[in-house]
Amino acid sequence: MYKGARVETIVSISWETLLDGVKKGNVRSLARIITLVENREPGWKDAMKSLYPLGGKAKIVGITGSPGAGKSTLTNAVARDFVARGYTVGIIAVDPSSPFSGGALLGDRLRMRDVVTLPEIFIRSMATRGALGGLCQGARDIARILDAFGKDVVIIETVGVGQDEVEVVKAADLVMVVCVPGQGDGIQALKAGIMEIADLYVVNKADREGADEVVADIGGMLDISDNGGRPQPPVIKTSALANQGITELVDALVQGFESGRNADSWQAQRVKEEILTLVETEILDYLRENWERTGDLDKAVEGILEKQTDPYSVVDSLLPLIREASRSKETT
Amino acid sequence: MNNKKIRVLIAKPGLDGHERGARIIAYGLRDAGFEVIYTGLRQSPEQIVSAALQEDVDVIGLSILSGAHLSLTKKVVDQLKSNDAEDILLVVGGVVPEQDVASLKEMGVAGVFTAGTSVSQVAQFISEQVNA
Ligand code: B12
Ligand SMILES: Nc1nc2c(ncn2[C@@H]2O[C@H](COP(=O)(O)OP(=O)(O)OP(=O)(O)O)[C@@H](O)[C@H]2O)c(=O)[nH]1
Ligand SMILES: [Mg+2]
């Protein structure tokens, strides 16, 4: 009875029906649109175009921090608190895809049990899928869909390893960095580039020894850093497991919604980056498709390996194809 | 560029604490190229189906060793029905006596996998069913 049933539904349910469902608050339509956009199914951009004007209201919070710092447990507690205050919440939990198999184990839901059945909350796990710069865009797209669906707050959880992951939180209005006591060199472990985008520090697992030291460390670091005239980010101690410090944290987030990096200059910078990312992906996709069809890329690789040419000359010889790509985009 | 992945939810319903099999299958399917959402122990049928809908999975895999496979699976199937989501492929693994396999299939379970199942068997079954 199941054979092929699902494949058929994907094809037969039109974008229109799904978009309509999203506007009416249908969870299945929402979930399916996210899948189709994530997969870059034909028509995804048109769908985003029609969703875009519906959104723009949600506040997007990015959570990053080392593996096991308690990001999911915190997200669970924070989401529950937001719901108690009358907000609806969307959660995007990002985990890495295996570079070898392309598969992923998405386990953040394990720590988000309290909120899974709350109707105000929608949780979506997302694999990085080894996307070139597209990861940030993928998270941004999903956040935007949740925004259009009517979620007041969207939380993006990502692992603070690798520059890619740091990129993800750039899709957020507010970035919260989670530290924990007893991590050896503590805050030294903070990723390069994180300090520049952190709006708020959380020292989680404050039920453990050494939390005050971490708070002091962060304070010291902030004192000597130049944060370009932005207000000094607050440092908040929590114990997500014991549900301590959560009220203070959510208070700080709500306050951050009003100030933070929502400044016009930051918004403009983000929009610029987004356009460039989208264009980059389009051109690359176009070129890849072309090369696969013509076999030119394989030929070029062969040529380089046989020492007949070099990567730089190959790129120069390919530039006309890029120009052609931009022309074909103009006409279609 | 289309990059579709098969998404699978692995869940343990009820009070069953035997987690090894579910973990082996979850990690194995990841290594076979699937996106696996693991929700862990002690999930109610409501939680399982709610997660499956939000994650828009192609497959739900229940791991049950407690002996309560018939009643728990029935509850999950009922939840799927009331949410109009019977198109999601349902498989069950764990300790299931031979004589119960037919009852499970009658409920709508596509495949039953007991002790000694290899991950590749499961991966192949899912790929075939979803891409059919
Ligand atoms: C190890 C074990 C335990 C360990 C569990 C450790 C752990 N955290 O996992 C401990 C000692 C804690 C334990 C406790 C108990 N156990 Co015990 N346990 C076992 C035992 C010996 C092996 C289970 C195991 O880990 N197998 C190895 C894994 C890899 O195999 P698997 O789980 O079967 O998984 C494979 C397949 O089934 C399949 N699969 C599994 N899940 C899924 C999911 C999907 C989607 C798919 C596709 C496939 C799939 O693929 C896997 C890989 O091949 C079994 C005996 C048995 N024959 O299974 C009893 C058994 C399951 N336990 C049993 C019982 C009764 C108990 C207790 C109630 C005992 C007690 N009175 O205290 C407690 C209950 C614990 C609890 N909270 O639920 C009974 C269950 C009876 C029943 N079903 O009718 C069994 C069958 C023993 C028996 N013959 O009586 N147990
Ligand atoms: N003692 C203590 N443990 C906590 C606290 N918050 C989370 N944990 C535990 O820390 C472990 C990791 O928690 P997660 O919420 O999964 O951490 P995470 O940062 O989301 O982990 P990844 O997503 O794997 O990077 C779990 O065992 C939690 O129970 C806390 O405040 N105190
Ligand atoms: Mg997590």
Short mmCIF file of N, CA, C and O and ligand atoms in Angstrom, two decimals, chain A residues 71-72 108 157, ligand 3:
data_model
loop_
_atom_site.label_atom_id
_atom_site.label_comp_id
_atom_site.label_asym_id
_atom_site.label_seq_id
_atom_site.Cartn_x
_atom_site.Cartn_y
_atom_site.Cartn_z
N LYS A 71 23.61 23.54 23.85
CA LYS A 71 22.84 24.41 22.95
C LYS A 71 21.40 23.93 22.78
O LYS A 71 20.46 24.71 22.85
N SER A 72 21.24 22.62 22.56
CA SER A 72 19.88 22.09 22.35
C SER A 72 19.06 22.18 23.63
O SER A 72 17.89 22.55 23.60
N ASP A 108 19.64 16.66 17.63
CA ASP A 108 19.32 17.75 18.56
C ASP A 108 17.95 17.60 19.22
O ASP A 108 17.74 18.07 20.33
N GLU A 157 20.13 26.67 15.77
CA GLU A 157 21.21 26.06 16.56
C GLU A 157 22.25 25.45 15.65
O GLU A 157 21.92 24.69 14.74
MG MG C 3 22.57 20.14 19.95
#
